[in-house]
Structures are given as structure tokens and as C-alpha cells.
mmCIF file of C-alpha atoms in Angstrom:
data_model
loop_
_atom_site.group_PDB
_atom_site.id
_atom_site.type_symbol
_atom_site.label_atom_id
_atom_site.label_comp_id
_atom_site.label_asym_id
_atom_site.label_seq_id
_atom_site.Cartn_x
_atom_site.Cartn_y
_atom_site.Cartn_z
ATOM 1 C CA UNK A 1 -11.931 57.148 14.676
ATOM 2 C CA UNK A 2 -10.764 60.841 14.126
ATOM 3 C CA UNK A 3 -8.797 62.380 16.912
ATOM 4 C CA UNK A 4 -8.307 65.550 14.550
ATOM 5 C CA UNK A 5 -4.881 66.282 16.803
ATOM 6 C CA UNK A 6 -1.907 66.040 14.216
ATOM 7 C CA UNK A 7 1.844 66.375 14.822
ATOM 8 C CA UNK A 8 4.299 67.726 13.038
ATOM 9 C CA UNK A 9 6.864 64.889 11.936
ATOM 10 C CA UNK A 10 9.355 66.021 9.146
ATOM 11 C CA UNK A 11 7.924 68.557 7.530
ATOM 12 C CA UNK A 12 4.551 66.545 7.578
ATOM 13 C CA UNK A 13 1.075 66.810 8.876
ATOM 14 C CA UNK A 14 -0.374 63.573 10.449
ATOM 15 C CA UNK A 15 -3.249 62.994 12.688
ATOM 16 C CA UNK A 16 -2.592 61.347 15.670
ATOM 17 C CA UNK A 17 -3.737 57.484 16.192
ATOM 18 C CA UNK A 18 -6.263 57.546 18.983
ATOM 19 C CA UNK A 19 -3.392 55.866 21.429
ATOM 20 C CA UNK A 20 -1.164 58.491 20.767
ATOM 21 C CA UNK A 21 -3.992 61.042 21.502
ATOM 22 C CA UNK A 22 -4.674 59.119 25.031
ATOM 23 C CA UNK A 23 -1.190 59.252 25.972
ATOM 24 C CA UNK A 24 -1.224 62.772 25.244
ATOM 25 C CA UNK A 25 -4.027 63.816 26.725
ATOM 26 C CA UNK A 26 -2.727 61.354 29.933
ATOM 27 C CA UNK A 27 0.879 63.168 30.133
ATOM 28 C CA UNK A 28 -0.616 66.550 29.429
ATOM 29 C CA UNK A 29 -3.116 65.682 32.596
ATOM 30 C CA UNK A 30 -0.506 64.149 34.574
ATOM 31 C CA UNK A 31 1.599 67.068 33.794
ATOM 32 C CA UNK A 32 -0.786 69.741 34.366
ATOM 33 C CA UNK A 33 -1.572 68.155 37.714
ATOM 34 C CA UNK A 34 1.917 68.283 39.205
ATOM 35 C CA UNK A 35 2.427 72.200 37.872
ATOM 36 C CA UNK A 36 -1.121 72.766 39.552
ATOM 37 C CA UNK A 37 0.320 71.004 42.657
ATOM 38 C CA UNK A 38 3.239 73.292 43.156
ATOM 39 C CA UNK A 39 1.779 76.379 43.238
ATOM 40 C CA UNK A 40 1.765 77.112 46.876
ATOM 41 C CA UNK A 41 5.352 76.647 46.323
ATOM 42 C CA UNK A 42 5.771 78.409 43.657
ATOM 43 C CA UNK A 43 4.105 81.447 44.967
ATOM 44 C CA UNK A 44 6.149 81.246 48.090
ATOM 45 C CA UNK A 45 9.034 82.148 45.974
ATOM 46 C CA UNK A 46 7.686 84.479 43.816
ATOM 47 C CA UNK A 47 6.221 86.754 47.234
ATOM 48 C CA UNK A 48 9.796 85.828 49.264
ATOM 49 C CA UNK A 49 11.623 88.012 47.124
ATOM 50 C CA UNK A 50 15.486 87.723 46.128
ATOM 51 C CA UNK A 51 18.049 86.536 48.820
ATOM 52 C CA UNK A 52 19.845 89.984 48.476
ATOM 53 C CA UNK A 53 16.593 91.844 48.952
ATOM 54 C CA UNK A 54 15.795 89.842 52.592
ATOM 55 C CA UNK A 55 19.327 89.828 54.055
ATOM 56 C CA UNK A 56 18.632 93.901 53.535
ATOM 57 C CA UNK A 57 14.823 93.712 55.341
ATOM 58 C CA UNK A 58 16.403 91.741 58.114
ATOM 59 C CA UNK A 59 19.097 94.238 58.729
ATOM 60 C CA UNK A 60 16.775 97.107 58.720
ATOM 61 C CA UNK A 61 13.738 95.340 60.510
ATOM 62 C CA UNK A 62 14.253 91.831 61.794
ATOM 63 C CA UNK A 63 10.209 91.327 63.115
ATOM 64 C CA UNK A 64 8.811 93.154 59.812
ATOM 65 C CA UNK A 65 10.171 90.300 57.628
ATOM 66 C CA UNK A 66 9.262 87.819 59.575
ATOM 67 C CA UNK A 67 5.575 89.296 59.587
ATOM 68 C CA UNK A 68 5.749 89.461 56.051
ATOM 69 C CA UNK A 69 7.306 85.865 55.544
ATOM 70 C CA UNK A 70 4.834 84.359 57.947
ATOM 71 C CA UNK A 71 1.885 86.335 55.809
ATOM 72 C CA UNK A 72 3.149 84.396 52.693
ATOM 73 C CA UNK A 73 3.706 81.426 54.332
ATOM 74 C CA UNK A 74 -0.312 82.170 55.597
ATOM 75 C CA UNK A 75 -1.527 82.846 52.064
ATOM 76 C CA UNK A 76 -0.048 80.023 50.029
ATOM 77 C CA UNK A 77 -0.458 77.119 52.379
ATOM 78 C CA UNK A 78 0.993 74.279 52.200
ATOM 79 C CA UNK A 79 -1.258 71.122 51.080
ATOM 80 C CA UNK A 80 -1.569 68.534 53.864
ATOM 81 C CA UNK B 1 31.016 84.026 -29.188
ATOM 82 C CA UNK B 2 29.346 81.280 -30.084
ATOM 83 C CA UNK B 3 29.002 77.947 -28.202
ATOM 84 C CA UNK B 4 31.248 75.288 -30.974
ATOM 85 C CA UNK B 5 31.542 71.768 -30.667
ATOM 86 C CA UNK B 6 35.168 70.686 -30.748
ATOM 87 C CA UNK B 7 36.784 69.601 -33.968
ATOM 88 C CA UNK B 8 38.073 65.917 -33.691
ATOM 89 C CA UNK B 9 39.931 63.269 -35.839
ATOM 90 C CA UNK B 10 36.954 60.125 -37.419
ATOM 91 C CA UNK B 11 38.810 57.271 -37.606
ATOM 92 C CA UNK B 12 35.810 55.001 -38.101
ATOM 93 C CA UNK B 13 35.443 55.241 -41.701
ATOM 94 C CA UNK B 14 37.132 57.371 -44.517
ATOM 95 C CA UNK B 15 39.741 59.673 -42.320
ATOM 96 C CA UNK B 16 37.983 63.310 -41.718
ATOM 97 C CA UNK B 17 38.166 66.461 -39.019
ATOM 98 C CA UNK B 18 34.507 66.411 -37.782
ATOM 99 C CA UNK B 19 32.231 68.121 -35.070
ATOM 100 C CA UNK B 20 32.565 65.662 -31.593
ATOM 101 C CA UNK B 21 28.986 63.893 -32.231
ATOM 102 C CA UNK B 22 26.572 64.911 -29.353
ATOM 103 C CA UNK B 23 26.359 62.504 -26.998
ATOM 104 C CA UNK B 24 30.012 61.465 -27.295
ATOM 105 C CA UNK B 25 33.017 61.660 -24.832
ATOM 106 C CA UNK B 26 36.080 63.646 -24.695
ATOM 107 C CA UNK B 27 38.562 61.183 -24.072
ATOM 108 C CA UNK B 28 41.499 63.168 -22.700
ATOM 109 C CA UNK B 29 42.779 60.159 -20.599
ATOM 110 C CA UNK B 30 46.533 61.382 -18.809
ATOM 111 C CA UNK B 31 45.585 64.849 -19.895
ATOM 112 C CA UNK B 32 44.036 67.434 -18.569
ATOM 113 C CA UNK B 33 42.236 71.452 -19.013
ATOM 114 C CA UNK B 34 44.080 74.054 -18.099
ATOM 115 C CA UNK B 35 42.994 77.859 -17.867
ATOM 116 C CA UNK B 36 39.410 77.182 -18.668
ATOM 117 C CA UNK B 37 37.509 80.207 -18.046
ATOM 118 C CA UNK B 38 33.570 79.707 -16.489
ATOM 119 C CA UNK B 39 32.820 75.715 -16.809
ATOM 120 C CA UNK B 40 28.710 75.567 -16.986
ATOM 121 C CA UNK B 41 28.071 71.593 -15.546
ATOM 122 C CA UNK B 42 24.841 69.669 -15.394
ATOM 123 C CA UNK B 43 26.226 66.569 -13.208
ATOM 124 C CA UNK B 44 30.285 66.307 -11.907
ATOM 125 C CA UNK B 45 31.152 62.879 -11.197
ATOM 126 C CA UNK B 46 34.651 62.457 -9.251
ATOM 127 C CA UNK B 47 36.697 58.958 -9.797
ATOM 128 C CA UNK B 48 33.514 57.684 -11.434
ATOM 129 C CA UNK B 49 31.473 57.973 -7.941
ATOM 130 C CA UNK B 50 28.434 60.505 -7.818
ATOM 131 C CA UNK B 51 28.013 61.417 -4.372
ATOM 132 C CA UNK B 52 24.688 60.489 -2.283
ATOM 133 C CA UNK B 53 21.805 63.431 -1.681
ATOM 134 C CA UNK B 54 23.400 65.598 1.527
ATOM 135 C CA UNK B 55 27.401 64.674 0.702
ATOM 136 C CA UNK B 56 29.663 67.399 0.133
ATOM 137 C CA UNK B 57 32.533 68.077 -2.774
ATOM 138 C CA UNK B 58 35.883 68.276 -0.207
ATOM 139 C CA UNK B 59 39.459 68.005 -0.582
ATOM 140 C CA UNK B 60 41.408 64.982 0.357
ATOM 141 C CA UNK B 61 44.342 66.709 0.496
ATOM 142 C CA UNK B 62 45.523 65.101 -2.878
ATOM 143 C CA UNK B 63 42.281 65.463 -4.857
ATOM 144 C CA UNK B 64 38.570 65.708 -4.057
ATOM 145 C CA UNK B 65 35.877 63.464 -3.030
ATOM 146 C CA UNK B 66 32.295 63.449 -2.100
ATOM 147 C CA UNK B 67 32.005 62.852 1.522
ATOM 148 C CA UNK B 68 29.550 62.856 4.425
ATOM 149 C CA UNK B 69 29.310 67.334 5.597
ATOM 150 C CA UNK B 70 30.012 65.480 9.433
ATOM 151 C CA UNK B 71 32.834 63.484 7.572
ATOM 152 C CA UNK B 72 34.364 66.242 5.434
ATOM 153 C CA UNK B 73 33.035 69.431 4.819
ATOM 154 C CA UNK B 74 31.665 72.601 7.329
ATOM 155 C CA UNK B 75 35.298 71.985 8.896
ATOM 156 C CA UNK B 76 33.545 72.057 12.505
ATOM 157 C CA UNK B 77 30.234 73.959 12.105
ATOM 158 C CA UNK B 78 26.887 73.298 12.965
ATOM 159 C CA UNK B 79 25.150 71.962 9.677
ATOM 160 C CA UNK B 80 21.817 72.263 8.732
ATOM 161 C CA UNK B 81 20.328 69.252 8.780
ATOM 162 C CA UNK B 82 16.623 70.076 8.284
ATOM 163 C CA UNK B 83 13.847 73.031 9.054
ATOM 164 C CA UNK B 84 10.404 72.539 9.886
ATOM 165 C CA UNK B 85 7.660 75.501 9.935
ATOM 166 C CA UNK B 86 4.531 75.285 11.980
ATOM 167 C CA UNK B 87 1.396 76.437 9.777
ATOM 168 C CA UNK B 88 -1.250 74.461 11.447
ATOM 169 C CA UNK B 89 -2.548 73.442 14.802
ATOM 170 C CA UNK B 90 -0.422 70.678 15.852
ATOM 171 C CA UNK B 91 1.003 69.080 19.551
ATOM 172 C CA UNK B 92 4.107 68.340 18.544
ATOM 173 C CA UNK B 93 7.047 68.902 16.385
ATOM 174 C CA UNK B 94 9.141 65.723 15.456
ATOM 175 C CA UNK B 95 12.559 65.133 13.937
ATOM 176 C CA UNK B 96 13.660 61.416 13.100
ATOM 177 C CA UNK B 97 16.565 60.459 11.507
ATOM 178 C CA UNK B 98 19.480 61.754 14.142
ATOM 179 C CA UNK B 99 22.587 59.668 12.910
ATOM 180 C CA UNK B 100 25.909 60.565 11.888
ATOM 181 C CA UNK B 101 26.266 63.298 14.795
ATOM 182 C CA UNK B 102 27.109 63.031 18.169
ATOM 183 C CA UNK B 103 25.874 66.746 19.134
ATOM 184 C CA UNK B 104 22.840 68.439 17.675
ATOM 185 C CA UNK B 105 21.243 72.105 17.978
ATOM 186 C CA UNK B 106 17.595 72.880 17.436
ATOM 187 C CA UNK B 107 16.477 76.029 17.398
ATOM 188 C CA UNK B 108 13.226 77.547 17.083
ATOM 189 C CA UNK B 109 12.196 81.190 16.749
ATOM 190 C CA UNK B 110 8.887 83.105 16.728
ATOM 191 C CA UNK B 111 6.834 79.734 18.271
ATOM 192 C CA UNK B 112 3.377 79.904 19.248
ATOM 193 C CA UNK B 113 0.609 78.274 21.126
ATOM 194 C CA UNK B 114 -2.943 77.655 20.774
ATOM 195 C CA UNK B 115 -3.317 78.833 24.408
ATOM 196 C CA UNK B 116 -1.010 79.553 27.312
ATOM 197 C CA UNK B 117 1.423 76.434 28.165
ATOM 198 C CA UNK B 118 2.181 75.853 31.831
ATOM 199 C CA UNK B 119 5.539 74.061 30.195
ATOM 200 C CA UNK B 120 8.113 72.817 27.498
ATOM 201 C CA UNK B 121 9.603 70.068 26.985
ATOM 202 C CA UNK B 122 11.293 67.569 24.497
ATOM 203 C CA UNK B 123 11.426 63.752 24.443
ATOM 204 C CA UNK B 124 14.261 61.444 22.912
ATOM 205 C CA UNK B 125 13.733 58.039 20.972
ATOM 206 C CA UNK B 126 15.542 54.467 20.505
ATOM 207 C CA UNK B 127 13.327 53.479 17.505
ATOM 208 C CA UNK B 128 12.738 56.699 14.694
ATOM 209 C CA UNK B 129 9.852 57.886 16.788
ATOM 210 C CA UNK B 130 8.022 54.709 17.326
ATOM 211 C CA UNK B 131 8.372 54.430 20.968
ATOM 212 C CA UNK B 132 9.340 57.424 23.018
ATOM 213 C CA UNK B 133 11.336 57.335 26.042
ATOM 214 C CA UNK B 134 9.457 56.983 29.097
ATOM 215 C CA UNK B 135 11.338 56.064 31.911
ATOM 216 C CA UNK B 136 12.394 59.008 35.420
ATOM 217 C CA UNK B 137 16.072 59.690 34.584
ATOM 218 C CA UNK B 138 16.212 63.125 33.409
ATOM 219 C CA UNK B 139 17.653 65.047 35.978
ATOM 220 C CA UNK B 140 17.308 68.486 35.374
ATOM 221 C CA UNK B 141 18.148 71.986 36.510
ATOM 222 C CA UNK B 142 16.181 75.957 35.815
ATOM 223 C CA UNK B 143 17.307 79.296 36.292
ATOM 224 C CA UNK B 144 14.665 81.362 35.154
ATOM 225 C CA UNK B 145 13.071 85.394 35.518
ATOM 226 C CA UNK B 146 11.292 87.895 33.657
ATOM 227 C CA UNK B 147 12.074 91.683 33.391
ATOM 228 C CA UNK B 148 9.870 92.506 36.132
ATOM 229 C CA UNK B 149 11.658 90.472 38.717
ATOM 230 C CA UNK B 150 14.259 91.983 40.775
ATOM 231 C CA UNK B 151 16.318 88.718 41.145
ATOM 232 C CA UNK B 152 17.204 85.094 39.001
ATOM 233 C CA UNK B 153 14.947 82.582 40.439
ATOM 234 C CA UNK B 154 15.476 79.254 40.679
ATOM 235 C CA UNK B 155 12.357 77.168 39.917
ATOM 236 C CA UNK B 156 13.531 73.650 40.197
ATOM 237 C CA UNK B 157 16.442 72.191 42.472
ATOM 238 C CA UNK B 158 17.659 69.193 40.840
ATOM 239 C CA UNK B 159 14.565 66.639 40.214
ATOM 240 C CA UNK B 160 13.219 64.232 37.867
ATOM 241 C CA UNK B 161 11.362 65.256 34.936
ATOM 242 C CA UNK B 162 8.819 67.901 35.171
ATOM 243 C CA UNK B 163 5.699 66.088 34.381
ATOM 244 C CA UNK B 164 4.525 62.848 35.598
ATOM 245 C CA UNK B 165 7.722 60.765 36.870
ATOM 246 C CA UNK B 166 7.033 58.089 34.086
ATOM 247 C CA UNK B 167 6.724 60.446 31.126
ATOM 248 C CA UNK B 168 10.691 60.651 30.206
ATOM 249 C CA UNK B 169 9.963 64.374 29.195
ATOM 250 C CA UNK B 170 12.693 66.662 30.040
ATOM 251 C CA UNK B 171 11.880 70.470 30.723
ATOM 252 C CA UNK B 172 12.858 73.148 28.581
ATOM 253 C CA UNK B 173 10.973 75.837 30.431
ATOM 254 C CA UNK B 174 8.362 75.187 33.445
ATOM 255 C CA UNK B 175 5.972 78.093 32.609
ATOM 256 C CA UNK B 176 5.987 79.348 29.072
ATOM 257 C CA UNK B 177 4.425 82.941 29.071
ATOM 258 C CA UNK B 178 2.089 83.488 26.488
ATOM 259 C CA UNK B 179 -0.321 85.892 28.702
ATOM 260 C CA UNK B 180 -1.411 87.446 25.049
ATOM 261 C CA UNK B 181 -2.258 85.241 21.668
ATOM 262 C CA UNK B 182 0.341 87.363 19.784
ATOM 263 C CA UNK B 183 2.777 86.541 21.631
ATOM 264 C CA UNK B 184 6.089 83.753 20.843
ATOM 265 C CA UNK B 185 8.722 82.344 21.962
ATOM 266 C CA UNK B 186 12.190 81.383 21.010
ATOM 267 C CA UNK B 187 15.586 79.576 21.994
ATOM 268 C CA UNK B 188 17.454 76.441 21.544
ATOM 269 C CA UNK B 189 18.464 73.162 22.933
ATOM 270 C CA UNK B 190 21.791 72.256 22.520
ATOM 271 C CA UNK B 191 22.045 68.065 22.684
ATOM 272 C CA UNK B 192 25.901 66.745 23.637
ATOM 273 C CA UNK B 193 26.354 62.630 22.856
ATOM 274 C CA UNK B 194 22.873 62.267 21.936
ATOM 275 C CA UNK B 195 23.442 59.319 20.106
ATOM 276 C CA UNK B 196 26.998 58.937 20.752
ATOM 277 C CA UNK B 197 27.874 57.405 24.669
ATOM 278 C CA UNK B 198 25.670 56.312 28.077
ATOM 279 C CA UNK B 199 24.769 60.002 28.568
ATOM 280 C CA UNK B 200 23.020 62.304 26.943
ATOM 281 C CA UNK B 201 23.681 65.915 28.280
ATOM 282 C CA UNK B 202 21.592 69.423 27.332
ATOM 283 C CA UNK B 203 21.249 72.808 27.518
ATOM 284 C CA UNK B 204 18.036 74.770 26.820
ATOM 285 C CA UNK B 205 17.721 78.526 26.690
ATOM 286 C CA UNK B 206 14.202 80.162 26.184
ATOM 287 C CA UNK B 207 13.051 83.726 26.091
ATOM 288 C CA UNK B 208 9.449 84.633 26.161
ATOM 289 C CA UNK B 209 7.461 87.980 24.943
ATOM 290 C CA UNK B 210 4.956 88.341 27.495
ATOM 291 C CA UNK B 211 3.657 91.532 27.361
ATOM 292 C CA UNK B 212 4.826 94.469 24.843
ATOM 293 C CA UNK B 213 7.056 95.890 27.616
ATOM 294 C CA UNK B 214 8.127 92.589 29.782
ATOM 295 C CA UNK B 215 10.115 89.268 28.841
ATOM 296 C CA UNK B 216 10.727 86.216 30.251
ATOM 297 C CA UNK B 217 14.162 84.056 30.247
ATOM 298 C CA UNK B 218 15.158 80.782 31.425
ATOM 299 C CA UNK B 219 18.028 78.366 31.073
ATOM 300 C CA UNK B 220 17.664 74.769 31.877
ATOM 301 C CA UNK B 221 20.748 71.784 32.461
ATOM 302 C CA UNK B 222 20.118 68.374 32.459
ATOM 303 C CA UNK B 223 21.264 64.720 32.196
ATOM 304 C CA UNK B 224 20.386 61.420 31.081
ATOM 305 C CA UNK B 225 21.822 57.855 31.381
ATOM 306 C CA UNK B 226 20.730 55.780 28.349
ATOM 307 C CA UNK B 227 22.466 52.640 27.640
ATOM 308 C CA UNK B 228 21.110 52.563 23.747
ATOM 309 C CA UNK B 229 21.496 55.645 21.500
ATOM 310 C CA UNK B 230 18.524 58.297 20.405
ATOM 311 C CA UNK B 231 17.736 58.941 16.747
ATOM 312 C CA UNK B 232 14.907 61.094 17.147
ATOM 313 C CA UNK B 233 13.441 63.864 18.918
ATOM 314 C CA UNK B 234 9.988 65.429 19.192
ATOM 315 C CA UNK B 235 8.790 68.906 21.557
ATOM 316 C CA UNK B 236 5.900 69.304 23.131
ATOM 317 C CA UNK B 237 4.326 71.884 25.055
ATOM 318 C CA UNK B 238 0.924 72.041 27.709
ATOM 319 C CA UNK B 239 -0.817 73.801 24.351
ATOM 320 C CA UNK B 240 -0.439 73.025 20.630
ATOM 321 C CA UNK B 241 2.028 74.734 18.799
ATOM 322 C CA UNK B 242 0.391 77.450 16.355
ATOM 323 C CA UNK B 243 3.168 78.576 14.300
ATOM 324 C CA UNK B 244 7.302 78.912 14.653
ATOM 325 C CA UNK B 245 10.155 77.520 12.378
ATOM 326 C CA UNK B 246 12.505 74.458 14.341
ATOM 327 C CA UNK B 247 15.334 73.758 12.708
ATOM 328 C CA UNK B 248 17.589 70.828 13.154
ATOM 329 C CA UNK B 249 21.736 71.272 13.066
ATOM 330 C CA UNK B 250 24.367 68.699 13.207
ATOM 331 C CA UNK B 251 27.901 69.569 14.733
ATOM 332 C CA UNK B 252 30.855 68.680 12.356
ATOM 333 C CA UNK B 253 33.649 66.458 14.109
ATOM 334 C CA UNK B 254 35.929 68.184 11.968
#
């Protein structure tokens, strides 16, 4: 049976047996499930901001960054 | 001038001065060519021995010799080993045949995906490629950002291999932008005792075009403890690769 999914294996083309394409498709899946699973995570550190950047809202406004902390923390949720 | 053959001495039947007979040998036996101008070869042959496909012409300090380019010649530098190019839709990229160096380099340049890949990664092998490694002991470490960021994030403390914890995959970049399909990538992975002790070490460096006027970076560590040595290597990605050039280098011990 076809799996018309090749690799690239010394400078030649060759399909991949249909094992090799389950495997694949399992690691791509399991892969692709764990990326999926940290993204509250993810974009908790993306909205935090740098280190440098906080230590300098803290100084200037203690409560304001803990507002906006707690409003990431509130919009990327941690799964249960 | 005119190409001559040279005159020598018959002795086989009545005594003459003749053309050497194509075909024939120059015997000069405890002599030797001095001050030859341009010599035009079709095969050199030292001490009898011709040399295998890959070995190099080097000195031995009292002559020359054909030996291994990790043996003899580059005198320390990363040697080309072999180049692949990506014309066709395919999910991964293998080399096999990783002897005869204890540190490699791959880099690729201008790679791209079917679609956007939520990761990279590259996978080691015992066997040529047979079997690929597939147990949790990469430990690895990222340092990554794009232009737009106003700080170096780091996306992954130290941890097992990104994907599933049985896939043996180690990360080269948790996220690889590719936000538009003319977009690439490019970088390298740097590969220290790879087939040479218990651990393999690497670096990875990656930098991403994501949009015309933003990039993305990232530089990844990690470690492995293998008790039997790698000989091949394949990369991956969460979309097929489209297009790029790898190409495989070999560090000279000497």
C-alpha cells in the first residue's frame, strides 16, 4: 500500500513503508499534543514580559502589575 | 611544440634508437624528473597504492601518501562529507554513514515547509538508519526570541525531549516560524562525540524569516548518554520539508 510520504535519505527519494508512516504520523500526534498542551504556559510568558521590564513596573506601580499579572494568569488558565 | 614520444634504446632484436611503444613504461628505477614544467596525469599511483574514493594526496613528512581527509589532510577543518538538496515534498532528511569522525556539523540554509511547524528536531541511530533512537534521555536546553520581543526568552528549562517522552527526538527549535509560505529557515547543529564516547553533546542555532520585517532566533544545548555509538542522523520537523540544502561536515583530528 502507497503511503506517498517519502524521505530524503542520501541524496535519494523513497516512499515511506506504511510502519514508518504510522510512527510518523504517531510522534508527529504525540508531539503536536504536548506543544498544544503548553500553551497556557507558553502564553504566560510571552504576556509576562522580560524580568528587566517587571522589576521596572513594580518600582513604579506595585498593584498595577499585579493586576496585570493576575489578568494573564486569568486569560491563559491553567489546565486542571 | 609538439607532443614527442621519447627516443629509447631496442634491445629486443637488431640494436636501434626507437619511439617508447605506446603502452610501454618508462623505467627510470633510482632516478628521477627534475624541472618538469606542467605534468598533464590521467591516474597517479603512489608506492604502487591508488588511494580509495574520498582519501586525500598528503605528506608524510618524508614522501606522500593517500590517506583518510580525518587521517591526513584539511589539517583540522570541517570536511565536507556530503550535501543533500530538498526538491520535493518529503518528512525527513537522512544522513547514514557517520564513521571516521568524532564531531560533525550540519548545516542547512534556505529550508522550507509544506506548512507551519510547531517544531524541529533531529534523531540519532545505532544501526545506518534502521532503527532510530527512541528512548527519554535527551536533556535539552532553549534560548530563543524574535525581533519583536523586548527580551531573550527562555522556552524550555532543562527537560526531556520535546515531543512525546518515548520519541528520542531532540529539539532544535520548539516553534519554527513560517507565518508566510515564502518564508525559510536556516542554522546548524554542531554534534561533539557523536560516535566517539558515552555522550553525545550538541548545539543547535536556528534563525527564522517570519515576516519581511521580523526574525526569529534560537539556540538550543543538549545531552545524551548512549552506551553504543550513532552512525546516522535524520531531521524532522511538525511539516514536510519543501526545499533547503543540508550538508554534512566532518571535523579533522588533525
Amino acid at each position: 500500500m502507497s503511503t506517498n510520504v517519502f524521505k530524503l535519505v542520501d541524496g535519494e527519494t523513497i516512499e515511506l513503508t506504511e510502519e514508518e508512516n504510522n510512527q510518523r504520523i504517531a510522534d508527529s500526534e504525540a508531539t503536536q499534543a504536548e506543544y498544544e498542551a503548553g500553551a497556557w504556559l507558553r502564553n504566560r510568558q510571552e504576556a509576562y514580559g522580560g524580568w528587566t521590564d517587571q522589576l521596572d513596573e513594580m518600582f513604579h506601580d506595585f498593584d498595577a502589575w499585579k493586576a496585570r499579572i493576575q489578568a494573564v494568569k486569568d486569560a491563559n488558565p491553567k489546565p486542571e | 611544440m609538439a607532443n614527442r614520444f621519447p627516443l629509447i634504446v631496442d634491445s629486443s632484436g637488431t640494436a636501434a634508437i626507437k619511439e617508447l611503444a605506446s603502452g610501454d613504461n618508462l623505467d627510470l628505477t633510482g632516478n628521477g624528473i627534475v624541472g618538469a614544467g606542467t605534468v598533464a596525469l590521467t591516474n597517479l599511483t603512489v608506492g604502487g597504492a591508488q588511494g580509495s574514493d574520498g582519501q586525500v594526496l598528503t605528506s608524510t613528512g618524508s614522501g606522500i601518501a593517500w590517506e583518510d581527509a580525518s587521517g591526513g589532510g584539511g589539517g583540522g577543518a570541517w570536511n565536507v562529507i556530503s550535501s543533500q538538496t530538498v526538491s520535493s515534498s518529503v518528512a525527513y532528511v537522512t544522513f547514514t554513514g557517520l564513521t571516521g569522525y568524532a564531531n560533525y556539523k550540519i548545516v542547512w540554509n534556505a529550508v522550507h515547509h509544506a506548512t507551519h511547524p510547531y517544531d524541529s528536531w533531529f534523531q540519532p541511530s545505532t544501526d545506518g538508519g534502521s532503527n532510530w533512537y527512541a528512548a527519554s534521555h535527551w536533556k535539552t536546553h532553549t534560548t530563543q526570541a524574535d525581533t519583536t520581543s523586548t527580551a531573550l526568552s527562555v522556552s524550555a528549562n532543562i527537560r526531556a525531549n520535546y515531543g512525546s517522552s518515548a520519541q528520542g527526538q531532540a529539539e532544535i527549535y520548539g516553534n519554527t516560524h513560517q507565518y508566510n509560505t515564502d518564508q525559510t529557515h536556516s542554522g546548524q547543529l554542531e554534534l561533539f562525540s557523536f560516535n566517539g564516547s558515552n555522550y553525545t553533546h550538541y548545539i543547535a542555532e536556528d534563525v527564522h524569516e517570519v515576516f519581511s520585517t521580523r526574525m526569529a532566533f534560537g539556540k538550543t544545548r543538549g545531552a545524551l548518554l548512549s552506551n553504543t555509538a550513532f552512525n546516522a542522523i535524520r531531521f524532522g520537523a511538525g511539516a514536510n520539508f519543501t526545499g533547503g540544502t543540508f550538508t554534512l561536515y566532518g571535523l579533522s583530528t588533525s
